[in-house]
Tab-separated table of C-alpha atoms in Angstrom:
chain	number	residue	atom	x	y	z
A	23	UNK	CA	-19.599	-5.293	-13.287
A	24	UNK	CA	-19.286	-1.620	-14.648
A	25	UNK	CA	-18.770	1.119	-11.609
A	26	UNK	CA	-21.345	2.697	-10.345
A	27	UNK	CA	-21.375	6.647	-11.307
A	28	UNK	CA	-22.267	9.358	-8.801
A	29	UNK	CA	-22.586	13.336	-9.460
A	30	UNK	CA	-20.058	15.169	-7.248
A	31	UNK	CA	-21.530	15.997	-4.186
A	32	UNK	CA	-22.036	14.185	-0.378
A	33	UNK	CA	-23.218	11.138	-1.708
A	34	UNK	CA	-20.316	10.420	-4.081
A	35	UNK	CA	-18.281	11.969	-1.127
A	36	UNK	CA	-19.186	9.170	1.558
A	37	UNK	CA	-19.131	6.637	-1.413
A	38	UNK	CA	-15.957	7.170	-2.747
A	39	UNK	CA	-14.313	7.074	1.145
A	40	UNK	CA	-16.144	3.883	2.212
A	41	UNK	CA	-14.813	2.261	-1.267
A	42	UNK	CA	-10.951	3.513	-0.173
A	43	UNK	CA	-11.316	2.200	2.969
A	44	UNK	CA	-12.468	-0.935	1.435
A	45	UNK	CA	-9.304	-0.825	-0.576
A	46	UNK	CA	-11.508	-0.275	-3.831
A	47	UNK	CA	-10.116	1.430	-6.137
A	48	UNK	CA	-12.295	4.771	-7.231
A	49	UNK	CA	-11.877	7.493	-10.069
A	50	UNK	CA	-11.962	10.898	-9.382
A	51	UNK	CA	-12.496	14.046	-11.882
A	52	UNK	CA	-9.310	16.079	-11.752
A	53	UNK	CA	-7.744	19.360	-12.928
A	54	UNK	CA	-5.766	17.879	-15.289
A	55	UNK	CA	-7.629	13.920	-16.340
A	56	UNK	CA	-9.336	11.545	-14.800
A	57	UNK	CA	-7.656	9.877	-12.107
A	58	UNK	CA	-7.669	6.388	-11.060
A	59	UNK	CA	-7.318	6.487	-6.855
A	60	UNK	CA	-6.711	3.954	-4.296
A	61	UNK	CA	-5.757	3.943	-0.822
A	62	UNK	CA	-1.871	4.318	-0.997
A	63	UNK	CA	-0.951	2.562	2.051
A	64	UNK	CA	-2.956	-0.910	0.993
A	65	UNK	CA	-0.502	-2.747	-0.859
A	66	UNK	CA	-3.323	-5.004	-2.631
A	67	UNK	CA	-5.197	-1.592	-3.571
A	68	UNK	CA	-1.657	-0.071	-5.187
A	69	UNK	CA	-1.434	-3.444	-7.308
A	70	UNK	CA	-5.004	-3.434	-8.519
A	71	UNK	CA	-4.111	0.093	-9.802
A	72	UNK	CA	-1.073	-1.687	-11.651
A	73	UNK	CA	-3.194	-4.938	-13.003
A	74	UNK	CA	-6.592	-2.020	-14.234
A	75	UNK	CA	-4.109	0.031	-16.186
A	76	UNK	CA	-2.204	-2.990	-17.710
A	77	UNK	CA	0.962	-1.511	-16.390
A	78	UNK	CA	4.148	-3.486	-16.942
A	79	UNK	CA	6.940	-0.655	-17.508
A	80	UNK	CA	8.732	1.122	-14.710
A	81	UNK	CA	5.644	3.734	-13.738
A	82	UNK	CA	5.553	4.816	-9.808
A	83	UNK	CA	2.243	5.381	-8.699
A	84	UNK	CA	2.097	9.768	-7.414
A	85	UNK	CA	0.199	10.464	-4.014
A	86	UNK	CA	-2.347	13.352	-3.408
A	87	UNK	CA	-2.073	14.528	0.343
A	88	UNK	CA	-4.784	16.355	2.124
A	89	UNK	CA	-2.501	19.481	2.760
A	90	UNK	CA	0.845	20.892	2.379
A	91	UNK	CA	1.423	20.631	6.077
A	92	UNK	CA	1.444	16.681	5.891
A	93	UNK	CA	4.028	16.430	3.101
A	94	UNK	CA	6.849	15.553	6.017
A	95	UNK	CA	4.641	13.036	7.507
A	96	UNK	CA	5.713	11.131	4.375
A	97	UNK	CA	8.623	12.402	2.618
A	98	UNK	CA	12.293	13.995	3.397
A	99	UNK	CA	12.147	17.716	2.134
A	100	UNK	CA	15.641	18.465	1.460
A	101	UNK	CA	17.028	21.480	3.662
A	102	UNK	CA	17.317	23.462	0.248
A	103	UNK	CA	14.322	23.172	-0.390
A	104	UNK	CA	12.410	26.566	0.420
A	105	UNK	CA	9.334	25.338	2.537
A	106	UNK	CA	7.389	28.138	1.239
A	107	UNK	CA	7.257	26.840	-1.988
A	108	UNK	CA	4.681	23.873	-1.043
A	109	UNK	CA	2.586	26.397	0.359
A	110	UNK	CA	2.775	28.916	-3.090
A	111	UNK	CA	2.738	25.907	-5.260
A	112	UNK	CA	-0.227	23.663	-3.636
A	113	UNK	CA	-2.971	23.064	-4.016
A	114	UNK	CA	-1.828	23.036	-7.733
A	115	UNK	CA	-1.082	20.628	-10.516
A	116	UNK	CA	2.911	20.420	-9.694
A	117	UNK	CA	4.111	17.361	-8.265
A	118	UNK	CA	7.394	16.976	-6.444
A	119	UNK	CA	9.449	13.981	-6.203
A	120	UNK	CA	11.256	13.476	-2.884
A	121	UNK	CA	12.963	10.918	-1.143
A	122	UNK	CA	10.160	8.614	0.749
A	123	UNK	CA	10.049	9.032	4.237
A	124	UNK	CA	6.871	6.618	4.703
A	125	UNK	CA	6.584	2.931	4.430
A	126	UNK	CA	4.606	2.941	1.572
A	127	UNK	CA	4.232	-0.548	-0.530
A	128	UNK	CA	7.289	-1.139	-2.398
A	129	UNK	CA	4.905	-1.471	-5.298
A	130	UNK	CA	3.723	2.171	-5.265
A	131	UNK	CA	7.309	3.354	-5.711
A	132	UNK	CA	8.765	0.399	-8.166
A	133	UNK	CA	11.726	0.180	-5.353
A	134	UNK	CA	13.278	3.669	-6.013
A	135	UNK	CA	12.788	4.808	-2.406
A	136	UNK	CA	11.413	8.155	-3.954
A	137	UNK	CA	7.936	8.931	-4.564
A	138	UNK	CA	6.119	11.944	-6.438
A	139	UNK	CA	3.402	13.921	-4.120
A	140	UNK	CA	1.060	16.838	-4.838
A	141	UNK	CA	-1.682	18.413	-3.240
A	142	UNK	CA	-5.096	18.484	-5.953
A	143	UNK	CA	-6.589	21.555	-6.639
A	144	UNK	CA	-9.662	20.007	-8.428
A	145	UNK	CA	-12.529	20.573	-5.327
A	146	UNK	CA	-13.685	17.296	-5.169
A	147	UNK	CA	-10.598	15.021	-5.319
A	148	UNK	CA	-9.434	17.868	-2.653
A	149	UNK	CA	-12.696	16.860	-0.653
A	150	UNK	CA	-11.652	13.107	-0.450
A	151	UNK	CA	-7.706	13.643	-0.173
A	152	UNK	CA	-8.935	16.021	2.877
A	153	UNK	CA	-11.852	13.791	4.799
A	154	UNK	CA	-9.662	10.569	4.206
A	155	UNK	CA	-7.043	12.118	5.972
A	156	UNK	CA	-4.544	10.082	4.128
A	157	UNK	CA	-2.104	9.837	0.982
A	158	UNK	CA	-3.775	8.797	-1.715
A	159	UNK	CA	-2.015	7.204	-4.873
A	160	UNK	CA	-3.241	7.843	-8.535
A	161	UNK	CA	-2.837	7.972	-12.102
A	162	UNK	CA	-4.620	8.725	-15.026
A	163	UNK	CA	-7.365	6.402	-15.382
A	164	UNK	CA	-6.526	4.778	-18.829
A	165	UNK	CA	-5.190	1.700	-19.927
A	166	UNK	CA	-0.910	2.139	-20.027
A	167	UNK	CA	0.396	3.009	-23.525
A	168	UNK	CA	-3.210	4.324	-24.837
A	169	UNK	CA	-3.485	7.258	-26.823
A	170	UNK	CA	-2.115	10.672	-25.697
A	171	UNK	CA	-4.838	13.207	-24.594
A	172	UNK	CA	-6.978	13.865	-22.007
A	173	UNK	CA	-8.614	11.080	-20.049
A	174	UNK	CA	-12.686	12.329	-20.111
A	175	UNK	CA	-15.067	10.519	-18.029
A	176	UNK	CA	-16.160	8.329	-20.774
A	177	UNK	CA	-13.184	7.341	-21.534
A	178	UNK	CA	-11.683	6.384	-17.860
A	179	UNK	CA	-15.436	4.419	-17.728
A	180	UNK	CA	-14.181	2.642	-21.108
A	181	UNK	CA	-10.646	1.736	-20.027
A	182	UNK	CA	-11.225	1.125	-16.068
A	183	UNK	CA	-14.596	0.594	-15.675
A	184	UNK	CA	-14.884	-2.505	-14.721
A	185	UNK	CA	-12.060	-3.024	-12.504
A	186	UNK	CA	-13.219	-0.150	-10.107
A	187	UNK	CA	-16.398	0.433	-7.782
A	188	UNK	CA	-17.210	4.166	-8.701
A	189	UNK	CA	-16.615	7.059	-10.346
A	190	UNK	CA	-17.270	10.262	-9.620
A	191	UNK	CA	-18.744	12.806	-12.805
A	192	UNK	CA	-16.897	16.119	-12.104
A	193	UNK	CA	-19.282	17.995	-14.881
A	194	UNK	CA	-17.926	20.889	-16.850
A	195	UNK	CA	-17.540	20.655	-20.262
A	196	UNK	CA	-14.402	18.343	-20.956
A	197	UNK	CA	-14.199	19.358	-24.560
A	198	UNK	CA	-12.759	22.797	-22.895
A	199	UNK	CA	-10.512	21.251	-20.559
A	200	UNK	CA	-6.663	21.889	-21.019
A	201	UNK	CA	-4.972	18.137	-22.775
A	202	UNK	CA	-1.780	18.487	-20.296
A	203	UNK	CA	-1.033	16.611	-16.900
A	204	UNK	CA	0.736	17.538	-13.904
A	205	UNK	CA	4.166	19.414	-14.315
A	206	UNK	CA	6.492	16.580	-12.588
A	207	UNK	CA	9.749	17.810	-11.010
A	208	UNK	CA	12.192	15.374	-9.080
A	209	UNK	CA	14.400	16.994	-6.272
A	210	UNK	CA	16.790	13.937	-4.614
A	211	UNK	CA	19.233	14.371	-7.458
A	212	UNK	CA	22.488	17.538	-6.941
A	213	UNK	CA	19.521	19.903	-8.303
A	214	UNK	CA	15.863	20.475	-9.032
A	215	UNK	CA	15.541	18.778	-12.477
A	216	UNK	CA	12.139	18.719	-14.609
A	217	UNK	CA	10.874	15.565	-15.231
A	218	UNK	CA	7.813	16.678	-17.712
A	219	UNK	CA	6.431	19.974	-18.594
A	220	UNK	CA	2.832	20.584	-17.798
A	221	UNK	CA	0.576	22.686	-16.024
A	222	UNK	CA	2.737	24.787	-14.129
A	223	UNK	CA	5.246	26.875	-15.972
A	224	UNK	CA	9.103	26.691	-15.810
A	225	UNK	CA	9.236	30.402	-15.220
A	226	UNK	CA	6.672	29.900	-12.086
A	227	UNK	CA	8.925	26.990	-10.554
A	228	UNK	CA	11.612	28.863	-10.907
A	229	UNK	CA	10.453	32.074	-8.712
A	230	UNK	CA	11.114	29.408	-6.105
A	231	UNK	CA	13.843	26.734	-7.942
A	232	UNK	CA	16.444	29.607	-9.820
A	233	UNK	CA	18.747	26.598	-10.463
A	234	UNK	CA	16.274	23.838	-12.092
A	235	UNK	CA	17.596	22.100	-15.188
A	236	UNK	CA	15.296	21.709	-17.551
A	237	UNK	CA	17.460	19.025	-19.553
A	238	UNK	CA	14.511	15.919	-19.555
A	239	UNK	CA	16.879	14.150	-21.405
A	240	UNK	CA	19.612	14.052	-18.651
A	241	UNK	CA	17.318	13.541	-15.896
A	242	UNK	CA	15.847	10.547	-17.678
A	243	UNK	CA	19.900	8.935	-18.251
A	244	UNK	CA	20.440	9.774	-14.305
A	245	UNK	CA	17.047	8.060	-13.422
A	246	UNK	CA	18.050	5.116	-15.300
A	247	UNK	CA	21.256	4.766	-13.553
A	248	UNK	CA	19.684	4.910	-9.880
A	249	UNK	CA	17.154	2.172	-11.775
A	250	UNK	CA	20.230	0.180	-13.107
A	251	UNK	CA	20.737	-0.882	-9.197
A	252	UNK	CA	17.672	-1.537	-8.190
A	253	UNK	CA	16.294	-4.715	-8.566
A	254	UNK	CA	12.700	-4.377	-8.257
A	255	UNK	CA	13.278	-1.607	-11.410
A	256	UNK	CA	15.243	-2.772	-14.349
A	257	UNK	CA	14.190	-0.111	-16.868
A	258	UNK	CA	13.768	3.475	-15.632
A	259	UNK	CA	10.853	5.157	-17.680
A	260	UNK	CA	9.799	7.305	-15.384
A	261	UNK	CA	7.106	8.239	-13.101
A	262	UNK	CA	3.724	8.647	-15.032
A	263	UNK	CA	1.077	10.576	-13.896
């Protein structure tokens, strides 16, 4: 059965929570696609995420927190690491990858003990992440391996629809909307090293990161290494967002 579709607003709101706490999975408009969400603490949720989007390469699920201020309720920010940053950066369409603090389902994280977080600036995914109260895992809500692009409404409907309960209808005009996800940087390797370019700029990362190496092609032969020994994740791709 296709997913219901609600306007943004209270209503879609108390919907979209009742359906995460039902471990449903829900998509949500966001600044950058559509995003497929689940709860990400429901193991059964995390892997319905995995079987919608057809997923079979190495692809950790991100999380959306509520706030900045809960980011060390779940991950290990590095001493480094200038806390400030979270608050500059966030809400904003940067994720960080640190090393994972909570027990999230080894699923989520394909066994790399990291995972990516971020705190949404699109108001009603915000909303949600915020009256959940929770991390929230995502991705964008098309099948794995589809066409580059952004993920519209009709098109998450298309791909995901029937393997989720709702979806929320952000409005705007889509045709306007930028065609470019979440800039992705991992920091549990000797430096902050950009994973993919995207929203946020280089030159804005680095008023906070001077030393980030922008070398994708490195960082994606040291993330295969760390793969290389784990067992649950034979072939480092990447985390996809």
């Amino acid at each position: 059965m296709s997913a219901r579709v609600l306007p943004a607003g209270p209503e879609a709101l108390a919907e979209a929570l009742r359906a995460l706490d039902r471990g449903e999975l829900v998509i949500l408009p966001h600044a950058t696609n559509y995003n497929v969400v689940c709860d990400a603490d429901r193991a059964d949720a995390v892997e319905a995420v995995f079987r919608a989007k057809r997923r079979v390469k190495l692809g950790p699920l991100p999380v959306c927190l509520p706030d900045a201020a809960s980011a060390e309720r779940y991950v290990d920010v590095p001493r480094w690491f200038p806390r400030e940053a979270l608050d500059a950066l966030w809400p904003g369409e940067v994720c960080f990858v640190f090393r994972q603090r909570h027990p999230f389902p080894p699923r989520l994280s394909c066994g790399l003990g990291t995972v990516a977080v971020t705190v949404t600036s699109e108001p009603f995914y915000a909303a949600v992440a915020r009256a959940a109260g929770r991390a929230l895992a995502s991705s964008s809500a098309n099948l794995s391996g589809a066409a580059t692009g952004r993920v519209t409404l009709a098109r998450a409907l298309a791909d995901l629809g029937d393997a989720v309960s709702l979806a929320v209808d952000g409005g705007g005009d889509e045709a306007d909307a930028p065609a470019c996800g979440n800039t992705l940087v991992d920091l549990t390797f000797d430096r902050p090293r950009l994973v993919r370019a995207g929203a946020v700029s280089a030159a804005r990362l680095r008023e906070f990161l001077p030393a980030l190496d922008e070398d994708t092609a490195a960082y994606q032969r040291l993330l295969a290494a760390r793969a290389a020994q784990n067992p649950l994740s034979p072939n480092a791709l990447g985390a996809s967002l």
